[in-house]
Tab-separated table of C-alpha atoms in Angstrom:
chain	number	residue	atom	x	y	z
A	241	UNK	CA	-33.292	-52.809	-5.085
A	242	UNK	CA	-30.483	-49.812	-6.418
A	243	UNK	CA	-27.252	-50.163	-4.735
A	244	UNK	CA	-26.516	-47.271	-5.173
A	245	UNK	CA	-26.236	-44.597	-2.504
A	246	UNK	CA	-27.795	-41.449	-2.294
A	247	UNK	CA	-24.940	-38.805	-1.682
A	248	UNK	CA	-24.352	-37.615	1.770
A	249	UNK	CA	-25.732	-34.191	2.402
A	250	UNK	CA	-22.668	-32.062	4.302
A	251	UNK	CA	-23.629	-31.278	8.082
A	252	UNK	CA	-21.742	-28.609	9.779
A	253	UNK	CA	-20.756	-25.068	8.856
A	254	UNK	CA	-20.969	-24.193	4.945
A	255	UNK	CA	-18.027	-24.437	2.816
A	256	UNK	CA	-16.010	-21.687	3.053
A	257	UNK	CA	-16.294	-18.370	1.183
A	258	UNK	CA	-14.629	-17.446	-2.472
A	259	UNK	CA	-12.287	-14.659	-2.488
A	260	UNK	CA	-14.130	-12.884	-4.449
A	261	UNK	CA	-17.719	-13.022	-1.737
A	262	UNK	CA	-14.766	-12.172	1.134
A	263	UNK	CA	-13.797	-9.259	-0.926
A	264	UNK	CA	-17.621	-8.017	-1.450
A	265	UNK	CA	-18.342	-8.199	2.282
A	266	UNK	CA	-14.994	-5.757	3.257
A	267	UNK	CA	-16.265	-3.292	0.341
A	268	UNK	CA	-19.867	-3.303	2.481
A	269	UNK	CA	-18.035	-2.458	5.620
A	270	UNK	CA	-15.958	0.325	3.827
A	271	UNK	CA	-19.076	1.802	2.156
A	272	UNK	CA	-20.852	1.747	5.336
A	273	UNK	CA	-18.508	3.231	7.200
A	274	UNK	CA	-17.406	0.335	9.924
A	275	UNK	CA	-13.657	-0.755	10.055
A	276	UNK	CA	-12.899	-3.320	7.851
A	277	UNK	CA	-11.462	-6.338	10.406
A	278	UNK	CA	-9.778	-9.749	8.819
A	279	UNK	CA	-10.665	-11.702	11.473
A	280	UNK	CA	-14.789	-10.841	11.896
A	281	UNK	CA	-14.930	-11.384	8.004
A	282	UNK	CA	-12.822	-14.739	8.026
A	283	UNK	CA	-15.026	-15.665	10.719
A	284	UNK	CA	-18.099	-14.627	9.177
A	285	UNK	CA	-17.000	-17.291	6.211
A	286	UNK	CA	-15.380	-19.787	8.046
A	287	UNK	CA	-12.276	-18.545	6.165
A	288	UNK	CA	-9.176	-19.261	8.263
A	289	UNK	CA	-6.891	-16.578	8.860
A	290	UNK	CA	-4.056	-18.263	6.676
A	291	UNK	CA	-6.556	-18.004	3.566
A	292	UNK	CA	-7.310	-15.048	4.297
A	293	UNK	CA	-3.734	-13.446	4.235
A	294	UNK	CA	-2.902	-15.822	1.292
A	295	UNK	CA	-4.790	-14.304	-0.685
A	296	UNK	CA	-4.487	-10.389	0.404
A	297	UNK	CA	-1.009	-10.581	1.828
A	298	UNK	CA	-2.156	-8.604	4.484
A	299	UNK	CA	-4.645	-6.369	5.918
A	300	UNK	CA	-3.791	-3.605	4.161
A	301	UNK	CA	-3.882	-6.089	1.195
A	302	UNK	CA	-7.452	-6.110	1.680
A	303	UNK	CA	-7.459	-2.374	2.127
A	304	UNK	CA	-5.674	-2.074	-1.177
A	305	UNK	CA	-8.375	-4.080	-3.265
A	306	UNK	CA	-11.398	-2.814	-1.561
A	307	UNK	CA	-9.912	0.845	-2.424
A	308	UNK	CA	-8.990	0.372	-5.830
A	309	UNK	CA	-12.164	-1.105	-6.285
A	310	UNK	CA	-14.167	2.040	-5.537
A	311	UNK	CA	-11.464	4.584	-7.358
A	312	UNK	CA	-11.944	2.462	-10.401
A	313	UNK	CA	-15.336	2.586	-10.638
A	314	UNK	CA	-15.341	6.558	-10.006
A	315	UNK	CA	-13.271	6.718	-12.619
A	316	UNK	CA	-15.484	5.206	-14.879
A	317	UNK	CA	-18.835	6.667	-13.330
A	318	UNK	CA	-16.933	10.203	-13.541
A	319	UNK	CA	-16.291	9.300	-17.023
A	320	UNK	CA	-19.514	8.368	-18.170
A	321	UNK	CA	-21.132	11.547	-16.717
A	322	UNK	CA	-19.186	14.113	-18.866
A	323	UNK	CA	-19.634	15.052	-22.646
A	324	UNK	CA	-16.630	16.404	-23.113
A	325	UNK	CA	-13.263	15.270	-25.323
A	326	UNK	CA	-9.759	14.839	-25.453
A	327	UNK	CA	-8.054	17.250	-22.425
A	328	UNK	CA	-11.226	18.343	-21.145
A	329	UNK	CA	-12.663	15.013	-20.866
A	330	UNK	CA	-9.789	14.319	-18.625
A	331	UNK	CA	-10.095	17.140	-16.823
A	332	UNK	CA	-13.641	17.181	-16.301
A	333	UNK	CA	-13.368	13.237	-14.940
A	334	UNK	CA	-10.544	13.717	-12.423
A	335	UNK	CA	-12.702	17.162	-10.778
A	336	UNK	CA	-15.457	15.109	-10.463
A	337	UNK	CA	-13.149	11.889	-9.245
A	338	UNK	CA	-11.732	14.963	-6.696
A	339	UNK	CA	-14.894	16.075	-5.530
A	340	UNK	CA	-16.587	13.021	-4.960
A	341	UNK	CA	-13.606	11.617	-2.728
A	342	UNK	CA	-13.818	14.906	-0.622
A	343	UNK	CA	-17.261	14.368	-0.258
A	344	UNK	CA	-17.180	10.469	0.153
A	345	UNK	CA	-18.665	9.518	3.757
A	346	UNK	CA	-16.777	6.230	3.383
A	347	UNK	CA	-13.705	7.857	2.726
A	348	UNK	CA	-14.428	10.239	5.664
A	349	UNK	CA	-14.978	7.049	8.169
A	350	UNK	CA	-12.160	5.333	7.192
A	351	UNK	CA	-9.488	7.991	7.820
A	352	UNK	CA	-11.090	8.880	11.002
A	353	UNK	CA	-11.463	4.949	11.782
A	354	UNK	CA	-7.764	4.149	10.778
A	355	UNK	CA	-4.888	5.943	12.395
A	356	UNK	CA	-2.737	5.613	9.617
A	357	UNK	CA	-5.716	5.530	6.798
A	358	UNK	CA	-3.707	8.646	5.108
A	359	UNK	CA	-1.198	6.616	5.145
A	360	UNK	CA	-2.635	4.006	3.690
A	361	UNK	CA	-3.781	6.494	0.622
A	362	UNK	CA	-0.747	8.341	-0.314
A	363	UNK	CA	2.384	6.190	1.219
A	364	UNK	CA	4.483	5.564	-2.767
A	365	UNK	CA	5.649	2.440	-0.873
A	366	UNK	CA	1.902	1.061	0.028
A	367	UNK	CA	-0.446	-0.596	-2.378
A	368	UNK	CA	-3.260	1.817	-2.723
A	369	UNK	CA	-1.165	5.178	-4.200
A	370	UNK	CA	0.602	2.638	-6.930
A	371	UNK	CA	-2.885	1.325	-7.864
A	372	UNK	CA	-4.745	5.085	-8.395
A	373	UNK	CA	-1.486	5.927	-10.226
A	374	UNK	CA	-2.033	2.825	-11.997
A	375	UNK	CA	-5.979	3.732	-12.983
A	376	UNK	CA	-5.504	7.368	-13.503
A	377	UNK	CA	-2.762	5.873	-16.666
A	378	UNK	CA	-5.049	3.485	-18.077
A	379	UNK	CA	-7.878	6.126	-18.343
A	380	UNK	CA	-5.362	8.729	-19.956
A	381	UNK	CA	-4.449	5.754	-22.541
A	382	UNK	CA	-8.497	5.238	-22.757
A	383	UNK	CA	-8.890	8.697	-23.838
A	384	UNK	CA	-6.071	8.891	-25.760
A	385	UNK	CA	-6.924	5.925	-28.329
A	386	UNK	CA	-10.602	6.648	-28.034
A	387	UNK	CA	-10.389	10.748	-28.647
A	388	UNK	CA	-6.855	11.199	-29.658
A	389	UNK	CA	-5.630	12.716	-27.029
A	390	UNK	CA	-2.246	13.547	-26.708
A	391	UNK	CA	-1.047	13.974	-23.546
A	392	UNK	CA	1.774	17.155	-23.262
A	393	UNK	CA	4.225	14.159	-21.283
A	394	UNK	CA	4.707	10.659	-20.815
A	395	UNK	CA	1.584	9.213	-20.009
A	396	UNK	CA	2.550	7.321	-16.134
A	397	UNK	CA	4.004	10.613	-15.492
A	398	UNK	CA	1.019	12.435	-16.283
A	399	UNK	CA	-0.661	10.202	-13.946
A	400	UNK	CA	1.645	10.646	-11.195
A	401	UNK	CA	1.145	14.467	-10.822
A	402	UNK	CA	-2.317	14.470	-11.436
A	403	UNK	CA	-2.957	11.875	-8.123
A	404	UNK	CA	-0.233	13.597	-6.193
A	405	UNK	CA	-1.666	16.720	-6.565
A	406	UNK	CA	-4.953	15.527	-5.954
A	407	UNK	CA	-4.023	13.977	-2.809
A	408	UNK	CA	-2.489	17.214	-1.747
A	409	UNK	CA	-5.679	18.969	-2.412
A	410	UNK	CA	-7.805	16.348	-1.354
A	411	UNK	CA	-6.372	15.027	2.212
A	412	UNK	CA	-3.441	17.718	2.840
A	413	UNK	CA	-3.892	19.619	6.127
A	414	UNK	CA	-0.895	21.295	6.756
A	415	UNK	CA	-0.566	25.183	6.579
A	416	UNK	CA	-0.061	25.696	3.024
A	417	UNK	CA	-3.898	25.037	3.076
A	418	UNK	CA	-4.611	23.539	0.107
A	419	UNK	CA	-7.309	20.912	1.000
A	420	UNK	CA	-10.239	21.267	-0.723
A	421	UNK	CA	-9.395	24.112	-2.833
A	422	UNK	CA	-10.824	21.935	-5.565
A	423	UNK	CA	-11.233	24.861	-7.928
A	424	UNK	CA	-7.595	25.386	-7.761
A	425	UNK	CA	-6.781	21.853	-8.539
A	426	UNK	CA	-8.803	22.053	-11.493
A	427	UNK	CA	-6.663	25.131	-12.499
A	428	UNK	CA	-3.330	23.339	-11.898
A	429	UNK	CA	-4.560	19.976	-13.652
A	430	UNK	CA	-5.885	22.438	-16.936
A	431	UNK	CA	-2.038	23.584	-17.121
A	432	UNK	CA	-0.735	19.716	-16.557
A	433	UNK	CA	-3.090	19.307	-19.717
A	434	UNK	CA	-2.054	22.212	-21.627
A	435	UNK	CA	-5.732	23.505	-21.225
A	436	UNK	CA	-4.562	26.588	-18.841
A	437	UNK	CA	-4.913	29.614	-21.088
């Protein structure tokens, strides 16, 4: 007779979820449209609250990630769908970045859902304007070492202007009337890029 023991199978809930499955299950909610809540997905895990927020820092935290993780990937979609080169490969990715996000029905919900989702966005002190500034430099330093591109200024300040003004264009709604005047962005982003003739 073995005396050995066969291991105990675990009763009870499931061990609780990774970051990473906590972080997949807010990016469903964004791209379906429903509010992204903490405490449903921490439930829906058996994550405690205190996990949660140590490892987002906070709701917007989550926000932040789920965010970034969909303007990076346009990024690199928008990038793989043009032929282009240098400047214009640049400027062709950031219209069709621009274009996409004003016809995003994700993006749509969530600033109708959250009351201060433009906030969120654009706010220099939040998380999610740092990180698009932060995207929109490391695919001007892609194209610049893969096409030899060289950008007319410093590269982060390149960056800078080209989100700001896209988030003017984009979200703005006040009477200078600029949102969604895409074609003009694409004007104003050619001269950023010394394209403008």
């Amino acid at each position: 007779m073995s005396i050995t023991r066969e291991p105990r199978r675990p009763v009870g809930r499931p061990a609780a979820a990774t970051r990473d499955e906590v972080l997949a299950a807010a990016r469903r909610a964004f791209i379906e449209g429903r509010r992204i809540e903490v405490r449903a997905i921490a439930a829906e895990f058996g994550a405690s609250r205190a996990t949660m927020y140590r490892w987002f820092g906070s709701r917007e935290g989550l926000l932040a990630e789920v965010i970034l993780g969909e303007m990076a990937a346009l990024f690199d979609r928008a990038d793989a769908n043009t032929s282009s080169r240098g400047a214009a490969r640049v400027l062709d990715s950031l219209d069709t970045v621009n274009r996409w996000l004003i016809d995003s029905p994700p993006l749509r919900a969530f600033l109708a859902a959250e009351p201060t989702g433009l906030q969120v966005m654009t706010s220099s002190s939040g998380l999610v304007h740092p990180g698009v500034v932060r995207i929109a430099a490391a695919y001007l330093e892609r194209v610049a070492a893969e096409d030899d591109f060289r950008p007319p200024i410093e590269i982060t300040t390149l960056a800078y202007a080209m989100v700001r003004l896209g988030e003017a264009f984009v979200h703005d709604d006040s009477p200078a009337g600029m949102r969604h005047e895409i074609g003009r962005l694409r004007e104003v982003h050619s001269a950023l890029l010394g394209l403008a003739r």
